[in-house]
Amino acid sequence: MALSWKYFAFNLVLLLWLTTQTMVWVSVSASASAWGVGLRPEVMAEQKADLVVGLPGQPAVSFKHYAGYVNVNGSHGRALFYWFFEAVDNPHNKPVLLWLNGGPGCSSVGYGEAEELGPFFPKKGSKPSLKLNKFAWNRAANLLFLESPIGVGFSYTNTSSDINELGDTFTAKDSYTFLVNWFTRFPQFKSNEFYIAGESYAGHYVPQLAEVIFDSNKKACKENFINFKGFMIGNALLDDETDQTGMIDYAWDHAVISDKVYRDVKRKCNFKLKNVSDDCRVALDEYFAVYDLIDMYSLYTPDCAHNFTATVSNNSRRQLPAIKGIAPHLFSKFERWHKRPAGYDPCADHYTDVYLNRPDVQAALHANVTKIPYAWSHCNDNITFWGDAPSSILPTIKKLIAGGIRIWVFSGDTDGRIPVSATRLTLRKLGLKINQDWTPWYSKKQVGGWTISYDGLMFVTIRGAGHQVPTFKPKEALLMLRRFLANQTMPSKAF
């Protein structure tokens, strides 16, 4: 009898313990996986269709990633291509960050994902191979790359006349429609904080898209509301006058141009104007000629020494056609302005070009489903007209500062394209109160750059970085992202 009682007591205790553990597991599971549970069958089917599996050369990872198309205009057959990476850990608790490259006409997948801040970088070799980026930004956020506008990368339209309608406003509206429809496809991320980041001509794209979201949120229904908190832009085109003035000053300060060229440009060119005089054109031709010899995007980085003549898209050349109507309105009239960046490994764009044109890669990414009649390329040579581009984005930035949007502007200090001197002149033009002036920040024991804390805006320089900051200083760029998302200042002491 005693034995039976002990047996009964033991089993009772065991049952209670198992029940407790089950309740704990259910509680934890509910908090962690209720996110994404209960989705409508059609939504789950769409996500499953976009899930990337069997990507050639991909190293094993713990996170999921998705790629495919989101329609932005059914009647015209416009669809934008995206590639989305869940955060490495706790994606349900992490913000969603949209990354945009500029151009205009250049791919956020080709540059942002494959050569700057994405998880996978194509490697050199005959077999398709990817290396893992240990400083990928999906270590801090759920990371979304968008090829925008239509005509860029894999994004397309079935209405050819749409290409002639492209411009800043067109791009912002389509990108906003993409976001509304993307969050409908991935509703488990809808309540997460949302941020935008980008570089170069994204100095137009990002604030303009932010403004559309900001204005639309005031009247949006619950289903279309975007939990937008802020944006950051790097080496960004913001104001024609100061951007162009800063480029010339930077080139002279960094021993790129002679005293004569500097004096000629200063005397003959008026950067407040959109048109260029004959005398100014001659002076600027001399200025741009120097950048045939060295990389404007990174003064101290060598050019690619290999002669890749057999690229699938024949896009190994760095020169792009001039785009009529883009900002800056004076400099953009010069063919040499339209070079595209190469990156820290100056041959990396070739590896990306070859990889993304492989049929098996495109199939794994659910890309090129309409069999676009041209090869994928970093930047679209066919975009030669731009409908609208304001000379200054500063009024938009002022509006968003007043609206409480978090804004960071960062600048790699070895970039000659949109140099730190240009950005400093631009930010001074805003007339914001300085809360804390020129202050060093640290990456471990080294000075990583400098900051100016304005009333409503943070400015960060990254020491030794070119135009594509995450390419040249990946560790420092990831640190900056973490501080931005946490709304914390950069580390002011060595650690």
Coordinates of C-alpha atoms in Angstrom, one line a residue:
M1 CA 0.0 0.0 0.0
A2 CA 2.9 2.4 0.9
L3 CA 4.5 1.6 -2.4
S4 CA 1.3 2.3 -4.3
W5 CA 1.0 5.6 -2.6
K6 CA 4.5 6.6 -3.3
Y7 CA 4.0 5.5 -7.0
F8 CA 0.8 7.6 -7.1
A9 CA 2.5 10.6 -5.5
F10 CA 5.5 10.4 -7.9
N11 CA 3.2 10.3 -10.9
L12 CA 1.2 13.2 -9.6
V13 CA 4.3 15.3 -9.1
L14 CA 5.5 14.3 -12.6
L15 CA 2.1 15.2 -14.1
L16 CA 2.1 18.6 -12.4
W17 CA 5.6 19.3 -13.6
L18 CA 4.8 18.4 -17.2
T19 CA 1.7 20.5 -17.1
T20 CA 3.7 23.5 -15.8
Q21 CA 6.3 23.1 -18.5
T22 CA 3.7 22.8 -21.1
M23 CA 2.0 26.0 -19.9
V24 CA 5.4 27.8 -19.9
W25 CA 6.2 26.5 -23.5
V26 CA 2.7 27.5 -24.7
S27 CA 3.2 31.0 -23.1
V28 CA 6.6 31.5 -24.7
S29 CA 5.4 30.1 -28.0
A30 CA 2.5 32.4 -28.0
S31 CA 4.6 35.5 -27.4
A32 CA 7.2 34.4 -30.0
S33 CA 5.1 32.7 -32.6
A34 CA 1.7 34.3 -32.4
W35 CA 3.5 36.7 -34.6
G36 CA 2.8 35.2 -38.0
V37 CA 0.3 32.7 -36.7
G38 CA -3.3 32.9 -37.9
L39 CA -2.5 34.4 -41.3
R40 CA -5.1 33.9 -44.0
P41 CA -4.4 30.9 -46.2
E42 CA -3.9 33.1 -49.3
V43 CA -1.3 35.2 -47.4
M44 CA 0.6 32.2 -46.3
A45 CA 0.5 30.9 -49.8
E46 CA 2.0 34.2 -51.1
Q47 CA 4.7 34.1 -48.6
K48 CA 5.5 30.5 -49.3
A49 CA 5.7 31.3 -53.0
D50 CA 8.3 34.0 -52.3
L51 CA 10.4 32.0 -49.8
V52 CA 13.9 31.6 -51.3
V53 CA 15.2 28.0 -51.2
G54 CA 18.0 26.5 -53.1
L55 CA 19.8 29.7 -53.9
P56 CA 23.0 28.6 -55.8
G57 CA 26.1 29.0 -53.7
Q58 CA 24.3 30.2 -50.6
P59 CA 25.9 29.4 -47.2
A60 CA 23.7 27.9 -44.5
V61 CA 21.9 30.5 -42.5
S62 CA 19.4 30.5 -39.6
F63 CA 17.1 33.3 -41.0
K64 CA 14.5 33.1 -43.8
H65 CA 14.6 35.3 -46.8
Y66 CA 12.0 36.0 -49.5
A67 CA 12.1 37.5 -53.0
G68 CA 9.7 38.3 -55.8
Y69 CA 7.4 40.9 -57.2
V70 CA 4.8 43.2 -55.8
N71 CA 2.3 44.8 -58.2
V72 CA 2.1 48.6 -58.0
N73 CA -0.2 49.3 -61.0
G74 CA -2.4 46.5 -62.3
S75 CA -3.7 48.4 -65.4
H76 CA -0.2 49.2 -66.6
G77 CA 1.4 45.9 -65.5
R78 CA 4.0 47.6 -63.2
A79 CA 5.7 45.4 -60.7
L80 CA 8.7 46.1 -58.4
F81 CA 11.2 43.4 -57.4
Y82 CA 12.2 43.0 -53.8
W83 CA 14.5 40.8 -51.7
F84 CA 13.7 40.6 -48.0
F85 CA 15.8 39.1 -45.2
E86 CA 14.4 38.4 -41.7
A87 CA 16.6 39.6 -38.9
V88 CA 19.2 37.0 -37.7
D89 CA 17.4 36.7 -34.4
N90 CA 14.0 37.8 -32.9
P91 CA 12.6 39.1 -36.2
H92 CA 9.2 39.7 -34.5
N93 CA 10.8 42.2 -32.2
K94 CA 13.1 43.9 -34.7
P95 CA 12.2 46.9 -36.9
V96 CA 11.8 46.7 -40.7
L97 CA 14.4 48.7 -42.7
L98 CA 14.0 49.5 -46.4
W99 CA 17.2 50.2 -48.2
L100 CA 17.3 52.3 -51.4
N101 CA 20.2 52.9 -53.8
G102 CA 20.1 55.9 -56.1
G103 CA 21.4 56.6 -59.6
P104 CA 18.7 57.3 -60.5
G105 CA 18.3 54.0 -62.2
C106 CA 20.6 51.8 -60.1
S107 CA 19.8 48.6 -58.3
S108 CA 19.4 48.3 -54.5
V109 CA 19.9 44.5 -54.9
G110 CA 23.1 44.9 -57.0
Y111 CA 24.7 47.5 -54.8
G112 CA 23.0 47.5 -51.4
E113 CA 22.5 43.7 -51.0
A114 CA 25.3 42.2 -53.0
E115 CA 28.1 44.7 -52.3
E116 CA 27.3 46.8 -49.2
L117 CA 25.1 45.7 -46.3
G118 CA 23.2 42.6 -47.4
P119 CA 23.9 39.1 -46.0
F120 CA 25.2 37.6 -49.2
F121 CA 28.1 38.8 -51.4
P122 CA 28.9 37.1 -54.8
K123 CA 32.4 35.8 -54.9
K124 CA 34.9 35.4 -57.7
G125 CA 34.9 32.0 -59.4
S126 CA 33.4 29.9 -62.2
K127 CA 30.8 28.3 -59.9
P128 CA 28.1 30.4 -58.3
S129 CA 29.2 31.2 -54.8
L130 CA 28.2 33.6 -52.1
K131 CA 30.0 34.6 -49.0
L132 CA 28.3 35.6 -45.8
N133 CA 28.7 39.2 -44.7
K134 CA 29.3 39.2 -40.9
F135 CA 28.3 42.9 -40.7
A136 CA 25.0 42.5 -42.6
W137 CA 22.4 44.9 -41.4
N138 CA 19.9 42.1 -40.8
R139 CA 21.8 41.6 -37.6
A140 CA 20.0 44.7 -36.4
A141 CA 16.8 44.8 -38.4
N142 CA 14.6 43.0 -40.9
L143 CA 16.1 44.1 -44.1
L144 CA 14.2 44.9 -47.3
F145 CA 15.8 45.8 -50.6
L146 CA 13.7 47.3 -53.4
E147 CA 14.6 47.8 -57.1
S148 CA 12.9 51.0 -57.9
P149 CA 11.7 52.6 -60.1
I150 CA 10.4 50.3 -62.9
G151 CA 13.1 49.5 -65.4
V152 CA 15.7 49.1 -62.7
G153 CA 17.1 45.6 -62.2
F154 CA 14.3 43.0 -62.4
S155 CA 11.5 45.5 -61.9
Y156 CA 9.3 46.0 -65.0
T157 CA 6.3 47.5 -66.7
N158 CA 4.1 46.1 -69.5
T159 CA 3.4 49.7 -70.6
S160 CA 6.5 51.0 -72.4
S161 CA 5.4 54.6 -72.1
D162 CA 5.8 54.4 -68.3
I163 CA 9.6 54.8 -68.8
N164 CA 9.0 58.3 -70.2
E165 CA 7.0 59.2 -67.1
L166 CA 9.8 58.5 -64.6
G167 CA 10.8 61.1 -62.1
D168 CA 11.1 61.8 -58.4
T169 CA 7.3 62.0 -57.8
F170 CA 6.6 58.8 -59.9
T171 CA 9.2 56.9 -58.0
A172 CA 7.9 58.0 -54.6
K173 CA 4.3 57.1 -55.4
D174 CA 5.2 53.7 -56.8
S175 CA 7.5 52.9 -53.8
Y176 CA 4.7 53.9 -51.4
T177 CA 2.2 51.6 -53.2
F178 CA 4.8 48.8 -53.0
L179 CA 5.1 49.2 -49.3
V180 CA 1.3 49.2 -48.7
N181 CA 1.0 46.0 -50.8
W182 CA 4.1 44.4 -49.3
F183 CA 2.8 44.8 -45.7
T184 CA -0.4 43.3 -46.9
R185 CA 1.6 40.3 -48.0
F186 CA 3.6 40.2 -44.8
P187 CA 1.1 41.5 -42.2
Q188 CA 3.1 40.0 -39.3
F189 CA 5.6 42.9 -39.7
K190 CA 2.9 45.6 -39.9
S191 CA 3.2 46.6 -36.3
N192 CA 7.0 46.6 -36.3
E193 CA 8.7 50.0 -36.4
F194 CA 9.6 51.0 -40.0
Y195 CA 12.6 52.9 -41.2
I196 CA 14.2 53.8 -44.5
A197 CA 17.9 54.2 -45.4
G198 CA 19.8 54.9 -48.6
E199 CA 22.6 56.7 -50.2
S200 CA 23.5 59.0 -53.1
Y201 CA 20.4 59.9 -55.2
A202 CA 18.4 58.3 -52.4
G203 CA 19.0 61.7 -50.9
H204 CA 15.9 62.5 -53.1
Y205 CA 14.2 59.0 -52.9
V206 CA 14.3 58.6 -49.1
P207 CA 12.9 62.0 -47.9
Q208 CA 10.4 62.0 -50.7
L209 CA 9.1 58.6 -49.9
A210 CA 9.1 59.5 -46.2
E211 CA 7.0 62.5 -47.0
V212 CA 4.4 60.4 -48.9
I213 CA 4.2 58.0 -45.9
F214 CA 4.0 60.8 -43.4
D215 CA 1.2 62.5 -45.3
S216 CA -0.7 59.3 -46.2
N217 CA -0.6 58.1 -42.6
K218 CA -2.7 61.0 -41.5
K219 CA -5.7 59.7 -43.6
A220 CA -4.8 56.0 -44.0
C221 CA -7.1 53.3 -42.8
K222 CA -5.7 50.9 -40.2
E223 CA -4.8 48.3 -42.8
N224 CA -2.7 50.8 -44.8
F225 CA -1.0 52.7 -41.8
I226 CA 2.8 52.3 -41.8
N227 CA 4.5 52.5 -38.4
F228 CA 7.1 54.9 -39.8
K229 CA 9.6 56.3 -37.4
G230 CA 12.6 57.8 -39.3
F231 CA 15.2 57.6 -42.0
M232 CA 19.0 57.9 -42.5
I233 CA 20.7 58.9 -45.7
G234 CA 24.4 58.7 -46.6
N235 CA 26.6 60.8 -49.0
A236 CA 23.3 62.1 -50.2
L237 CA 22.3 64.5 -53.0
L238 CA 20.3 67.1 -51.2
D239 CA 20.8 70.6 -52.6
D240 CA 22.2 71.5 -56.0
E241 CA 24.0 74.7 -55.0
T242 CA 25.9 73.3 -51.9
D243 CA 26.4 69.8 -53.3
Q244 CA 28.2 71.2 -56.4
T245 CA 30.1 73.8 -54.5
G246 CA 31.2 71.2 -52.0
M247 CA 32.5 68.9 -54.7
I248 CA 34.8 71.6 -56.1
D249 CA 36.0 72.6 -52.7
Y250 CA 36.7 69.0 -51.7
A251 CA 38.6 68.2 -54.9
W252 CA 40.9 71.2 -54.3
D253 CA 41.3 70.5 -50.6
H254 CA 42.3 66.8 -51.4
A255 CA 44.8 67.7 -54.1
V256 CA 42.7 66.3 -56.9
I257 CA 42.5 69.5 -59.1
S258 CA 45.0 72.3 -59.7
D259 CA 44.7 75.9 -58.4
K260 CA 44.0 77.0 -62.0
V261 CA 41.0 74.6 -62.4
Y262 CA 39.7 75.5 -59.0
R263 CA 39.9 79.2 -59.7
D264 CA 38.3 78.8 -63.2
V265 CA 35.3 76.8 -61.9
K266 CA 34.8 79.3 -59.0
R267 CA 35.0 82.3 -61.3
K268 CA 33.0 80.9 -64.3
C269 CA 30.3 78.7 -62.7
N270 CA 27.2 79.8 -60.8
F271 CA 25.8 76.7 -59.0
K272 CA 22.6 78.5 -58.2
L273 CA 21.7 78.2 -61.9
K274 CA 20.4 75.1 -63.8
N275 CA 22.0 76.0 -67.1
V276 CA 25.7 76.0 -67.8
S277 CA 27.6 78.7 -69.7
D278 CA 30.2 77.9 -72.3
D279 CA 33.0 79.2 -70.1
C280 CA 31.7 77.1 -67.2
R281 CA 31.5 74.0 -69.4
V282 CA 35.2 74.3 -70.4
A283 CA 36.2 74.7 -66.7
L284 CA 34.1 71.7 -65.6
D285 CA 35.4 69.5 -68.4
E286 CA 38.9 70.0 -66.9
Y287 CA 37.5 69.2 -63.4
F288 CA 35.8 66.0 -64.5
A289 CA 38.8 64.9 -66.6
V290 CA 40.7 64.2 -63.4
Y291 CA 38.1 61.6 -62.4
D292 CA 38.9 59.6 -65.5
L293 CA 42.2 58.8 -63.7
I294 CA 41.0 58.1 -60.2
D295 CA 37.8 56.9 -58.6
M296 CA 35.5 59.8 -57.7
Y297 CA 33.6 57.6 -55.3
S298 CA 36.6 56.7 -53.2
L299 CA 39.7 58.8 -53.8
Y300 CA 42.2 56.2 -52.4
T301 CA 40.8 53.0 -53.8
P302 CA 42.4 51.4 -56.9
D303 CA 40.4 50.7 -60.1
C304 CA 39.7 47.2 -61.2
A305 CA 42.8 46.0 -63.0
H306 CA 41.1 43.1 -64.8
N307 CA 39.5 43.6 -68.3
F308 CA 36.2 41.8 -68.0
T309 CA 34.9 41.8 -71.6
A310 CA 32.5 38.9 -71.4
T311 CA 30.0 40.1 -68.8
V312 CA 26.5 38.8 -69.4
S313 CA 25.0 42.2 -69.4
N314 CA 27.9 43.9 -71.1
N315 CA 27.8 46.3 -68.2
S316 CA 31.5 46.3 -67.3
R317 CA 31.9 49.8 -68.5
R318 CA 31.6 52.4 -65.7
Q319 CA 30.1 55.2 -67.9
L320 CA 26.3 55.6 -68.0
P321 CA 24.2 57.7 -70.4
A322 CA 23.3 61.2 -69.2
I323 CA 19.8 61.4 -67.8
K324 CA 18.1 64.6 -68.8
G325 CA 16.3 66.4 -65.9
I326 CA 17.9 64.9 -62.8
A327 CA 19.6 66.7 -60.0
P328 CA 22.0 68.3 -59.7
H329 CA 20.8 70.2 -62.8
L330 CA 24.1 71.7 -63.8
F331 CA 26.6 68.8 -63.1
S332 CA 24.2 66.2 -64.5
K333 CA 24.7 67.7 -68.0
F334 CA 28.2 66.2 -68.1
E335 CA 28.7 62.6 -69.2
R336 CA 31.5 62.1 -66.7
W337 CA 29.0 62.7 -63.8
H338 CA 27.2 59.5 -64.7
K339 CA 29.9 57.0 -63.7
R340 CA 28.7 54.3 -61.4
P341 CA 30.6 53.3 -58.3
A342 CA 32.9 50.2 -58.1
G343 CA 33.2 49.5 -54.4
Y344 CA 36.0 48.4 -52.1
D345 CA 36.8 45.4 -54.3
P346 CA 36.7 47.3 -57.6
C347 CA 35.9 44.1 -59.4
A348 CA 32.9 43.2 -57.2
D349 CA 30.4 44.6 -59.6
H350 CA 31.5 42.0 -62.2
Y351 CA 31.0 39.1 -59.8
T352 CA 27.5 40.5 -59.0
D353 CA 26.7 41.0 -62.6
V354 CA 27.6 37.4 -63.5
Y355 CA 25.8 35.9 -60.5
L356 CA 22.4 37.7 -60.9
N357 CA 22.3 36.9 -64.6
R358 CA 22.4 33.1 -64.0
P359 CA 19.1 31.5 -64.9
D360 CA 19.3 29.2 -61.8
V361 CA 19.8 32.2 -59.5
Q362 CA 16.9 34.1 -61.1
A363 CA 14.7 31.1 -60.7
A364 CA 15.6 30.8 -57.0
L365 CA 14.8 34.5 -56.5
H366 CA 11.5 34.2 -58.5
A367 CA 13.0 37.0 -60.7
N368 CA 12.6 37.7 -64.4
V369 CA 9.4 35.8 -64.6
T370 CA 8.2 37.8 -67.6
K371 CA 11.5 37.2 -69.4
I372 CA 12.6 40.8 -69.6
P373 CA 14.3 41.5 -73.0
Y374 CA 17.6 42.6 -71.6
A375 CA 20.1 41.4 -69.1
W376 CA 20.0 42.4 -65.4
S377 CA 22.5 45.3 -64.8
H378 CA 23.5 47.4 -61.8
C379 CA 22.1 50.5 -63.5
N380 CA 19.7 50.8 -66.4
D381 CA 21.2 52.4 -69.5
N382 CA 17.7 52.9 -71.0
I383 CA 16.7 55.6 -68.4
T384 CA 17.6 58.8 -70.2
F385 CA 14.8 61.1 -69.1
W386 CA 13.7 62.2 -65.7
G387 CA 10.4 64.1 -65.3
D388 CA 11.0 66.0 -62.1
A389 CA 13.7 66.6 -59.6
P390 CA 13.7 69.6 -57.2
S391 CA 16.9 71.5 -56.9
S392 CA 16.7 71.2 -53.1
I393 CA 15.3 68.5 -50.7
L394 CA 15.8 70.8 -47.7
P395 CA 12.1 72.0 -47.5
T396 CA 11.0 68.3 -47.3
I397 CA 13.6 67.6 -44.6
K398 CA 12.4 70.7 -42.6
K399 CA 8.8 69.5 -42.8
L400 CA 9.7 66.0 -41.6
I401 CA 11.8 67.4 -38.7
A402 CA 8.8 69.5 -37.6
G403 CA 6.7 66.3 -37.8
G404 CA 8.9 64.5 -35.3
I405 CA 10.5 62.1 -37.8
R406 CA 14.0 60.8 -36.7
I407 CA 16.6 61.9 -39.3
W408 CA 20.3 61.0 -39.5
V409 CA 22.6 62.1 -42.3
F410 CA 25.9 60.3 -42.6
S411 CA 29.0 60.9 -44.8
G412 CA 32.0 58.8 -45.7
D413 CA 34.9 61.3 -45.8
T414 CA 36.9 60.0 -48.8
D415 CA 34.0 60.3 -51.2
G416 CA 34.5 62.9 -54.0
R417 CA 31.0 62.4 -55.5
I418 CA 28.9 63.8 -52.7
P419 CA 31.7 64.7 -50.3
V420 CA 31.5 65.5 -46.7
S421 CA 32.2 69.2 -47.5
A422 CA 29.1 69.4 -49.6
T423 CA 26.9 67.8 -46.9
R424 CA 28.3 70.2 -44.2
L425 CA 27.4 73.2 -46.4
T426 CA 23.9 71.7 -47.0
L427 CA 23.2 71.1 -43.4
R428 CA 24.4 74.6 -42.4
K429 CA 21.8 75.9 -45.0
L430 CA 19.0 74.3 -42.9
G431 CA 19.7 76.8 -40.1
L432 CA 19.1 74.3 -37.3
K433 CA 20.3 74.9 -33.8
I434 CA 23.4 73.0 -32.9
N435 CA 23.0 71.1 -29.6
Q436 CA 26.5 69.5 -29.6
D437 CA 29.1 70.5 -32.1
W438 CA 31.9 68.5 -33.8
T439 CA 32.4 65.6 -31.4
P440 CA 34.5 62.4 -32.0
W441 CA 32.8 59.0 -31.9
Y442 CA 34.5 55.7 -31.4
S443 CA 34.5 52.2 -32.8
K444 CA 36.2 50.3 -29.9
K445 CA 39.5 52.2 -29.3
Q446 CA 39.6 54.1 -32.6
V447 CA 38.0 57.4 -33.7
G448 CA 35.3 56.3 -36.2
G449 CA 34.4 59.8 -37.2
W450 CA 32.7 62.9 -36.0
T451 CA 29.1 64.0 -35.1
I452 CA 27.1 67.2 -35.0
S453 CA 23.9 67.0 -33.1
Y454 CA 21.4 69.4 -34.5
D455 CA 17.9 70.2 -33.1
G456 CA 16.0 67.5 -35.0
L457 CA 18.8 65.9 -37.0
M458 CA 22.0 64.0 -36.3
F459 CA 25.1 64.3 -38.7
V460 CA 27.7 61.5 -38.6
T461 CA 31.0 61.3 -40.6
I462 CA 32.7 57.9 -41.1
R463 CA 36.4 58.2 -41.2
G464 CA 38.1 56.5 -44.2
A465 CA 34.8 55.6 -46.0
G466 CA 34.0 56.3 -49.6
H467 CA 30.6 56.9 -51.2
Q468 CA 29.2 53.5 -50.2
V469 CA 29.9 53.6 -46.5
P470 CA 28.9 50.0 -45.6
T471 CA 31.2 48.7 -48.2
F472 CA 34.3 50.6 -47.0
K473 CA 33.6 50.6 -43.2
P474 CA 31.2 47.7 -42.6
K475 CA 31.7 47.3 -38.8
E476 CA 31.3 51.1 -38.2
A477 CA 28.3 51.2 -40.5
L478 CA 26.5 48.5 -38.5
L479 CA 27.4 50.2 -35.3
M480 CA 25.9 53.4 -36.6
L481 CA 22.7 51.6 -37.7
R482 CA 22.3 50.1 -34.2
R483 CA 22.6 53.5 -32.6
F484 CA 20.2 55.1 -35.0
L485 CA 17.5 52.4 -34.5
A486 CA 18.0 52.7 -30.7
N487 CA 17.8 56.5 -30.9
Q488 CA 21.2 56.7 -29.2
T489 CA 24.1 59.0 -30.0
M490 CA 27.3 57.5 -31.3
P491 CA 29.8 56.2 -28.6
S492 CA 31.7 59.2 -27.3
K493 CA 34.3 57.2 -25.5
A494 CA 36.6 54.3 -26.5
F495 CA 35.3 50.9 -25.5

